[in-house]
Amino acid sequence: MEHFLFSLGHFTLNVFETAGRFVSFLLKVIKSSVRPPFYPKLILKQFFRVGFYSLPVVGLTALFAGMVLALQTYSGFSRFSAEGAVSMVVVISMVREMGPVFAGLMVAGRVGAAMAAELGTMRVSEQIDALKTLAVRPFHYLVAPRVIATVLMLPLLTMVADIIGVFGGFLISVEQLGFNPAIYLQKTFQYLETIDVVSGLVKATVFGFFIAGLGCYHGYYSKGGAEGVGKATTLAVVSGSVVVLLMNYFLTELFFGA
Amino acid sequence: MNKTNTKIQIKNLHKAFNGKAVLSGINLSVAKGESLVIIGPSGTGKSVLIKNILGLIKPDQGKIYIDSIETTHLSESERQPFYTQMGMLFQGGALFDSLSVWENISFGLMESQKMPEDVAREEAISLLKAVGLSSKIADHSPADLSGGMQKRVSLARAVATKPKIMFFDEPTTGLDPIMAETINHLIIDNVKKLGATAVTITHDIHSASMIADRIAMLYDGKIVWEGTKAEFEKTKDPYILQMKNRSSKGPIGN
Ligand SMILES: Nc1ncnc2c1ncn2[C@@H]1O[C@H](COP(=O)(O)OP(=O)(O)OP(=O)(O)O)[C@@H](O)[C@H]1O
Ligand SMILES: [Mg+2]
């Protein structure tokens, strides 16, 4: 019993310590993002890596998500003759949920992992220390550009995902389920409200901050050679994906909760 | 030693990792313009010692003064002015693998001294030649170079900004004897010409007696011997004798 209590205490302390360290890391990230020196060239480079190169995978997942949404809604709603709602369900699900969440998960896998691996390698090979001795501050030079780029790019990726997803639903509805294209499109936009789109983009912004924050955090504090870097990469992806899903719930509650 | 003439002073420095003491009460000072060489067996904490001076590792106890200013408790931004006058050659090179060779060398020139790119490139190429490398590798990635070449690029990067305090962690390890000699001369030239203060770690006794004004030996977390180059040559100290004779008999290792 005593042993159990001891372990429990130890575990709790560990959790608080890690949480505290992560929060102070995020505060430092924010501080170094808004204060000079700024590195616009590095931010631009990250724009490409986070945004442009994520387009194919985000586009592909969004396309299939939209397609499956149309199929499922049709088959479910036809049970009570509500097939007419397919276009609304597709667009609302897409912009509120599927767009930001799928873009977030894909970016957590692609970008969060890459950030953890890069910074982790730089840490264990002393490149981060070398940066400091050359009078360049690693938070400004390495972390801030990555976080800024992800925070700005994820909403854009989400917008692309929204459009492609809606298009996927349209494709299936018109080509396979026999909807009239003009009426389908008209209904798509008829009931869509600004808040649906905006809430999705706000979600994406928050996801971007945490995905890049976690990727950089795990990389920045990794230790113990190649094994440590591998662990950091795994942790970045897992924690990034979990945070996307948890945050998604709470933000939904915030926007649409009763 | 005159107080104003002291560049680096270390007082009662302690550092342990996971309960294992590495440095236990180091007292050491380096005068302005002096070249100090630290020798000692592998794993005694030589690298840890200079990382403490640089502020890359936080000491558990003790104080470090640079230009008579206590630096142990400085924040990262307060430390910036010190870093602009320091240069460090890391034992493992620590070259930026996302940048080319010349961008590595001129990194400090471009990022902290805001030198224009074309001038910085010229500067990098002349430094490449100074460390005995061909300008042909300027656009290569550091990963494509041999270990000895990486070390020399790293040395070029460390001295590029003409720092007032230079740290060299095993500058000649892994180099052939002829190249090692070139590097020794390069270090002497840089230190003497610029009037810089230098702290060099080495296992190479020959290199130590070439570079050093003063030599200190670190063993078991403490400075066990310290003296001028002339004293180093004459001393009958068992630690120094054992290092010089490459002997397995003596106080080290027992
Ligand atoms: N970041 C760290 N975390 C834990 N232990 C460390 C760390 N850095 C160094 N050590 C330990 O401190 C001791 C001294 O290491 P250090 O690298 O200073 O040795 P050294 O004297 O430079 O040896 P060498 O001549 O082989 O380079 C070693 O036992 C090492 O394992
Ligand atoms: Mg060492």
PDB file of N, CA and C in Angstrom, chain A residues 18-89:
ATOM      1  N   THR A  18       5.900  17.723 -16.034  1.00  0.00           N
ATOM      2  CA  THR A  18       5.886  17.765 -17.497  1.00  0.00           C
ATOM      3  C   THR A  18       4.932  18.840 -17.994  1.00  0.00           C
ATOM      4  N   ALA A  19       3.747  18.894 -17.389  1.00  0.00           N
ATOM      5  CA  ALA A  19       2.758  19.885 -17.809  1.00  0.00           C
ATOM      6  C   ALA A  19       3.315  21.292 -17.607  1.00  0.00           C
ATOM      7  N   GLY A  20       3.942  21.503 -16.457  1.00  0.00           N
ATOM      8  CA  GLY A  20       4.507  22.814 -16.168  1.00  0.00           C
ATOM      9  C   GLY A  20       5.569  23.196 -17.171  1.00  0.00           C
ATOM     10  N   ARG A  21       6.414  22.212 -17.502  1.00  0.00           N
ATOM     11  CA  ARG A  21       7.494  22.486 -18.447  1.00  0.00           C
ATOM     12  C   ARG A  21       6.930  22.814 -19.830  1.00  0.00           C
ATOM     13  N   PHE A  22       5.870  22.080 -20.209  1.00  0.00           N
ATOM     14  CA  PHE A  22       5.279  22.323 -21.512  1.00  0.00           C
ATOM     15  C   PHE A  22       4.632  23.708 -21.569  1.00  0.00           C
ATOM     16  N   VAL A  23       3.929  24.070 -20.508  1.00  0.00           N
ATOM     17  CA  VAL A  23       3.288  25.387 -20.486  1.00  0.00           C
ATOM     18  C   VAL A  23       4.346  26.494 -20.559  1.00  0.00           C
ATOM     19  N   SER A  24       5.431  26.337 -19.805  1.00  0.00           N
ATOM     20  CA  SER A  24       6.437  27.404 -19.849  1.00  0.00           C
ATOM     21  C   SER A  24       7.136  27.423 -21.208  1.00  0.00           C
ATOM     22  N   PHE A  25       7.223  26.253 -21.846  1.00  0.00           N
ATOM     23  CA  PHE A  25       7.753  26.197 -23.209  1.00  0.00           C
ATOM     24  C   PHE A  25       6.856  26.997 -24.152  1.00  0.00           C
ATOM     25  N   LEU A  26       5.530  26.781 -24.042  1.00  0.00           N
ATOM     26  CA  LEU A  26       4.596  27.479 -24.921  1.00  0.00           C
ATOM     27  C   LEU A  26       4.647  28.995 -24.694  1.00  0.00           C
ATOM     28  N   LEU A  27       4.778  29.403 -23.430  1.00  0.00           N
ATOM     29  CA  LEU A  27       4.868  30.833 -23.145  1.00  0.00           C
ATOM     30  C   LEU A  27       6.114  31.426 -23.809  1.00  0.00           C
ATOM     31  N   LYS A  28       7.198  30.676 -23.728  1.00  0.00           N
ATOM     32  CA  LYS A  28       8.444  31.141 -24.346  1.00  0.00           C
ATOM     33  C   LYS A  28       8.295  31.214 -25.870  1.00  0.00           C
ATOM     34  N   VAL A  29       7.547  30.252 -26.420  1.00  0.00           N
ATOM     35  CA  VAL A  29       7.296  30.261 -27.864  1.00  0.00           C
ATOM     36  C   VAL A  29       6.552  31.531 -28.254  1.00  0.00           C
ATOM     37  N   ILE A  30       5.518  31.858 -27.482  1.00  0.00           N
ATOM     38  CA  ILE A  30       4.722  33.044 -27.798  1.00  0.00           C
ATOM     39  C   ILE A  30       5.596  34.295 -27.702  1.00  0.00           C
ATOM     40  N   LYS A  31       6.384  34.366 -26.633  1.00  0.00           N
ATOM     41  CA  LYS A  31       7.241  35.529 -26.430  1.00  0.00           C
ATOM     42  C   LYS A  31       8.222  35.703 -27.590  1.00  0.00           C
ATOM     43  N   SER A  32       8.826  34.594 -28.015  1.00  0.00           N
ATOM     44  CA  SER A  32       9.827  34.724 -29.075  1.00  0.00           C
ATOM     45  C   SER A  32       9.183  34.895 -30.446  1.00  0.00           C
ATOM     46  N   SER A  33       7.856  34.626 -30.544  1.00  0.00           N
ATOM     47  CA  SER A  33       7.181  34.838 -31.828  1.00  0.00           C
ATOM     48  C   SER A  33       6.811  36.298 -32.039  1.00  0.00           C
ATOM     49  N   VAL A  34       6.618  37.022 -30.942  1.00  0.00           N
ATOM     50  CA  VAL A  34       6.177  38.404 -31.096  1.00  0.00           C
ATOM     51  C   VAL A  34       7.303  39.415 -30.875  1.00  0.00           C
ATOM     52  N   ARG A  35       8.469  38.939 -30.438  1.00  0.00           N
ATOM     53  CA  ARG A  35       9.574  39.860 -30.193  1.00  0.00           C
ATOM     54  C   ARG A  35      10.712  39.597 -31.168  1.00  0.00           C
ATOM     55  N   PRO A  36      11.392  40.669 -31.605  1.00  0.00           N
ATOM     56  CA  PRO A  36      12.531  40.449 -32.481  1.00  0.00           C
ATOM     57  C   PRO A  36      13.660  39.715 -31.745  1.00  0.00           C
ATOM     58  N   PRO A  37      14.605  39.118 -32.439  1.00  0.00           N
ATOM     59  CA  PRO A  37      14.728  39.089 -33.896  1.00  0.00           C
ATOM     60  C   PRO A  37      13.728  38.154 -34.582  1.00  0.00           C
ATOM     61  N   PHE A  38      13.257  38.575 -35.769  1.00  0.00           N
ATOM     62  CA  PHE A  38      12.399  37.729 -36.588  1.00  0.00           C
ATOM     63  C   PHE A  38      13.208  37.175 -37.757  1.00  0.00           C
ATOM     64  N   TYR A  39      12.793  36.029 -38.247  1.00  0.00           N
ATOM     65  CA  TYR A  39      13.497  35.423 -39.379  1.00  0.00           C
ATOM     66  C   TYR A  39      12.498  35.124 -40.488  1.00  0.00           C
ATOM     67  N   PRO A  40      12.108  36.161 -41.251  1.00  0.00           N
ATOM     68  CA  PRO A  40      11.070  35.980 -42.272  1.00  0.00           C
ATOM     69  C   PRO A  40      11.413  34.893 -43.294  1.00  0.00           C
ATOM     70  N   LYS A  41      12.690  34.781 -43.643  1.00  0.00           N
ATOM     71  CA  LYS A  41      13.083  33.763 -44.626  1.00  0.00           C
ATOM     72  C   LYS A  41      12.796  32.357 -44.108  1.00  0.00           C
ATOM     73  N   LEU A  42      13.046  32.172 -42.812  1.00  0.00           N
ATOM     74  CA  LEU A  42      12.816  30.849 -42.235  1.00  0.00           C
ATOM     75  C   LEU A  42      11.328  30.551 -42.112  1.00  0.00           C
ATOM     76  N   ILE A  43      10.540  31.594 -41.823  1.00  0.00           N
ATOM     77  CA  ILE A  43       9.088  31.399 -41.765  1.00  0.00           C
ATOM     78  C   ILE A  43       8.572  30.992 -43.142  1.00  0.00           C
ATOM     79  N   LEU A  44       9.088  31.661 -44.176  1.00  0.00           N
ATOM     80  CA  LEU A  44       8.686  31.359 -45.545  1.00  0.00           C
ATOM     81  C   LEU A  44       9.013  29.904 -45.902  1.00  0.00           C
ATOM     82  N   LYS A  45      10.197  29.484 -45.502  1.00  0.00           N
ATOM     83  CA  LYS A  45      10.628  28.111 -45.767  1.00  0.00           C
ATOM     84  C   LYS A  45       9.669  27.119 -45.100  1.00  0.00           C
ATOM     85  N   GLN A  46       9.258  27.451 -43.867  1.00  0.00           N
ATOM     86  CA  GLN A  46       8.336  26.565 -43.160  1.00  0.00           C
ATOM     87  C   GLN A  46       6.936  26.611 -43.776  1.00  0.00           C
ATOM     88  N   PHE A  47       6.546  27.766 -44.318  1.00  0.00           N
ATOM     89  CA  PHE A  47       5.268  27.855 -45.033  1.00  0.00           C
ATOM     90  C   PHE A  47       5.191  26.763 -46.086  1.00  0.00           C
ATOM     91  N   PHE A  48       6.271  26.637 -46.839  1.00  0.00           N
ATOM     92  CA  PHE A  48       6.289  25.643 -47.899  1.00  0.00           C
ATOM     93  C   PHE A  48       6.231  24.239 -47.333  1.00  0.00           C
ATOM     94  N   ARG A  49       7.029  23.999 -46.316  1.00  0.00           N
ATOM     95  CA  ARG A  49       7.095  22.640 -45.786  1.00  0.00           C
ATOM     96  C   ARG A  49       5.796  22.238 -45.109  1.00  0.00           C
ATOM     97  N   VAL A  50       5.200  23.182 -44.363  1.00  0.00           N
ATOM     98  CA  VAL A  50       3.978  22.851 -43.639  1.00  0.00           C
ATOM     99  C   VAL A  50       2.773  22.898 -44.571  1.00  0.00           C
ATOM    100  N   GLY A  51       2.700  23.953 -45.371  1.00  0.00           N
ATOM    101  CA  GLY A  51       1.514  24.197 -46.168  1.00  0.00           C
ATOM    102  C   GLY A  51       1.544  23.469 -47.487  1.00  0.00           C
ATOM    103  N   PHE A  52       2.442  23.903 -48.342  1.00  0.00           N
ATOM    104  CA  PHE A  52       2.459  23.417 -49.715  1.00  0.00           C
ATOM    105  C   PHE A  52       2.615  21.898 -49.798  1.00  0.00           C
ATOM    106  N   TYR A  53       3.603  21.380 -49.078  1.00  0.00           N
ATOM    107  CA  TYR A  53       3.871  19.947 -49.197  1.00  0.00           C
ATOM    108  C   TYR A  53       2.856  19.076 -48.469  1.00  0.00           C
ATOM    109  N   SER A  54       1.981  19.688 -47.672  1.00  0.00           N
ATOM    110  CA  SER A  54       0.916  18.902 -47.039  1.00  0.00           C
ATOM    111  C   SER A  54      -0.328  18.839 -47.920  1.00  0.00           C
ATOM    112  N   LEU A  55      -0.350  19.663 -48.991  1.00  0.00           N
ATOM    113  CA  LEU A  55      -1.542  19.729 -49.825  1.00  0.00           C
ATOM    114  C   LEU A  55      -1.991  18.375 -50.368  1.00  0.00           C
ATOM    115  N   PRO A  56      -1.099  17.574 -50.949  1.00  0.00           N
ATOM    116  CA  PRO A  56      -1.563  16.306 -51.519  1.00  0.00           C
ATOM    117  C   PRO A  56      -2.256  15.405 -50.503  1.00  0.00           C
ATOM    118  N   VAL A  57      -1.640  15.210 -49.358  1.00  0.00           N
ATOM    119  CA  VAL A  57      -2.209  14.261 -48.397  1.00  0.00           C
ATOM    120  C   VAL A  57      -3.487  14.815 -47.773  1.00  0.00           C
ATOM    121  N   VAL A  58      -3.512  16.112 -47.503  1.00  0.00           N
ATOM    122  CA  VAL A  58      -4.731  16.715 -46.943  1.00  0.00           C
ATOM    123  C   VAL A  58      -5.847  16.671 -47.986  1.00  0.00           C
ATOM    124  N   GLY A  59      -5.526  16.988 -49.236  1.00  0.00           N
ATOM    125  CA  GLY A  59      -6.516  16.976 -50.313  1.00  0.00           C
ATOM    126  C   GLY A  59      -7.111  15.594 -50.496  1.00  0.00           C
ATOM    127  N   LEU A  60      -6.244  14.595 -50.498  1.00  0.00           N
ATOM    128  CA  LEU A  60      -6.695  13.219 -50.723  1.00  0.00           C
ATOM    129  C   LEU A  60      -7.632  12.759 -49.609  1.00  0.00           C
ATOM    130  N   THR A  61      -7.225  12.991 -48.352  1.00  0.00           N
ATOM    131  CA  THR A  61      -8.082  12.553 -47.238  1.00  0.00           C
ATOM    132  C   THR A  61      -9.406  13.308 -47.267  1.00  0.00           C
ATOM    133  N   ALA A  62      -9.368  14.604 -47.595  1.00  0.00           N
ATOM    134  CA  ALA A  62     -10.595  15.389 -47.612  1.00  0.00           C
ATOM    135  C   ALA A  62     -11.537  14.888 -48.704  1.00  0.00           C
ATOM    136  N   LEU A  63     -10.967  14.553 -49.862  1.00  0.00           N
ATOM    137  CA  LEU A  63     -11.780  14.068 -50.974  1.00  0.00           C
ATOM    138  C   LEU A  63     -12.554  12.812 -50.565  1.00  0.00           C
ATOM    139  N   PHE A  64     -11.834  11.868 -49.976  1.00  0.00           N
ATOM    140  CA  PHE A  64     -12.492  10.619 -49.597  1.00  0.00           C
ATOM    141  C   PHE A  64     -13.441  10.815 -48.419  1.00  0.00           C
ATOM    142  N   ALA A  65     -13.093  11.726 -47.526  1.00  0.00           N
ATOM    143  CA  ALA A  65     -13.997  12.012 -46.410  1.00  0.00           C
ATOM    144  C   ALA A  65     -15.318  12.561 -46.939  1.00  0.00           C
ATOM    145  N   GLY A  66     -15.242  13.484 -47.876  1.00  0.00           N
ATOM    146  CA  GLY A  66     -16.451  14.062 -48.461  1.00  0.00           C
ATOM    147  C   GLY A  66     -17.272  13.006 -49.186  1.00  0.00           C
ATOM    148  N   MET A  67     -16.585  12.127 -49.913  1.00  0.00           N
ATOM    149  CA  MET A  67     -17.272  11.086 -50.663  1.00  0.00           C
ATOM    150  C   MET A  67     -18.008  10.128 -49.731  1.00  0.00           C
ATOM    151  N   VAL A  68     -17.319   9.720 -48.674  1.00  0.00           N
ATOM    152  CA  VAL A  68     -17.938   8.753 -47.767  1.00  0.00           C
ATOM    153  C   VAL A  68     -19.078   9.408 -46.983  1.00  0.00           C
ATOM    154  N   LEU A  69     -18.926  10.691 -46.699  1.00  0.00           N
ATOM    155  CA  LEU A  69     -20.002  11.417 -46.022  1.00  0.00           C
ATOM    156  C   LEU A  69     -21.276  11.371 -46.837  1.00  0.00           C
ATOM    157  N   ALA A  70     -21.143  11.647 -48.133  1.00  0.00           N
ATOM    158  CA  ALA A  70     -22.321  11.648 -49.010  1.00  0.00           C
ATOM    159  C   ALA A  70     -22.968  10.272 -49.047  1.00  0.00           C
ATOM    160  N   LEU A  71     -22.128   9.243 -49.183  1.00  0.00           N
ATOM    161  CA  LEU A  71     -22.659   7.883 -49.256  1.00  0.00           C
ATOM    162  C   LEU A  71     -23.401   7.502 -47.977  1.00  0.00           C
ATOM    163  N   GLN A  72     -22.766   7.730 -46.847  1.00  0.00           N
ATOM    164  CA  GLN A  72     -23.346   7.333 -45.564  1.00  0.00           C
ATOM    165  C   GLN A  72     -24.607   8.114 -45.258  1.00  0.00           C
ATOM    166  N   THR A  73     -24.553   9.418 -45.485  1.00  0.00           N
ATOM    167  CA  THR A  73     -25.724  10.232 -45.183  1.00  0.00           C
ATOM    168  C   THR A  73     -26.901   9.789 -46.047  1.00  0.00           C
ATOM    169  N   TYR A  74     -26.586   9.539 -47.321  1.00  0.00           N
ATOM    170  CA  TYR A  74     -27.651   9.121 -48.233  1.00  0.00           C
ATOM    171  C   TYR A  74     -28.282   7.818 -47.763  1.00  0.00           C
ATOM    172  N   SER A  75     -27.413   6.832 -47.467  1.00  0.00           N
ATOM    173  CA  SER A  75     -27.957   5.521 -47.103  1.00  0.00           C
ATOM    174  C   SER A  75     -28.676   5.596 -45.759  1.00  0.00           C
ATOM    175  N   GLY A  76     -28.184   6.409 -44.846  1.00  0.00           N
ATOM    176  CA  GLY A  76     -28.860   6.545 -43.547  1.00  0.00           C
ATOM    177  C   GLY A  76     -30.152   7.334 -43.647  1.00  0.00           C
ATOM    178  N   PHE A  77     -30.084   8.497 -44.311  1.00  0.00           N
ATOM    179  CA  PHE A  77     -31.226   9.398 -44.345  1.00  0.00           C
ATOM    180  C   PHE A  77     -32.365   8.891 -45.224  1.00  0.00           C
ATOM    181  N   SER A  78     -32.020   8.016 -46.193  1.00  0.00           N
ATOM    182  CA  SER A  78     -33.087   7.526 -47.075  1.00  0.00           C
ATOM    183  C   SER A  78     -34.046   6.628 -46.290  1.00  0.00           C
ATOM    184  N   ARG A  79     -33.621   6.137 -45.114  1.00  0.00           N
ATOM    185  CA  ARG A  79     -34.507   5.306 -44.299  1.00  0.00           C
ATOM    186  C   ARG A  79     -35.725   6.093 -43.849  1.00  0.00           C
ATOM    187  N   PHE A  80     -35.575   7.392 -43.671  1.00  0.00           N
ATOM    188  CA  PHE A  80     -36.765   8.189 -43.361  1.00  0.00           C
ATOM    189  C   PHE A  80     -36.967   9.300 -44.394  1.00  0.00           C
ATOM    190  N   SER A  81     -36.651   8.941 -45.641  1.00  0.00           N
ATOM    191  CA  SER A  81     -36.898   9.804 -46.802  1.00  0.00           C
ATOM    192  C   SER A  81     -36.411  11.229 -46.625  1.00  0.00           C
ATOM    193  N   ALA A  82     -35.178  11.369 -46.088  1.00  0.00           N
ATOM    194  CA  ALA A  82     -34.627  12.716 -45.912  1.00  0.00           C
ATOM    195  C   ALA A  82     -33.403  12.912 -46.790  1.00  0.00           C
ATOM    196  N   GLU A  83     -33.367  12.211 -47.949  1.00  0.00           N
ATOM    197  CA  GLU A  83     -32.206  12.286 -48.828  1.00  0.00           C
ATOM    198  C   GLU A  83     -31.862  13.717 -49.204  1.00  0.00           C
ATOM    199  N   GLY A  84     -32.876  14.574 -49.207  1.00  0.00           N
ATOM    200  CA  GLY A  84     -32.659  15.970 -49.607  1.00  0.00           C
ATOM    201  C   GLY A  84     -31.669  16.693 -48.724  1.00  0.00           C
ATOM    202  N   ALA A  85     -31.402  16.157 -47.521  1.00  0.00           N
ATOM    203  CA  ALA A  85     -30.511  16.852 -46.582  1.00  0.00           C
ATOM    204  C   ALA A  85     -29.041  16.518 -46.811  1.00  0.00           C
ATOM    205  N   VAL A  86     -28.778  15.597 -47.748  1.00  0.00           N
ATOM    206  CA  VAL A  86     -27.402  15.144 -47.945  1.00  0.00           C
ATOM    207  C   VAL A  86     -26.430  16.307 -48.135  1.00  0.00           C
ATOM    208  N   SER A  87     -26.766  17.241 -49.014  1.00  0.00           N
ATOM    209  CA  SER A  87     -25.823  18.320 -49.315  1.00  0.00           C
ATOM    210  C   SER A  87     -25.526  19.166 -48.078  1.00  0.00           C
ATOM    211  N   MET A  88     -26.555  19.430 -47.253  1.00  0.00           N
ATOM    212  CA  MET A  88     -26.333  20.219 -46.038  1.00  0.00           C
ATOM    213  C   MET A  88     -25.459  19.464 -45.052  1.00  0.00           C
ATOM    214  N   VAL A  89     -25.782  18.175 -44.878  1.00  0.00           N
ATOM    215  CA  VAL A  89     -24.985  17.390 -43.921  1.00  0.00           C
ATOM    216  C   VAL A  89     -23.527  17.344 -44.358  1.00  0.00           C
TER     217      VAL A  89
END
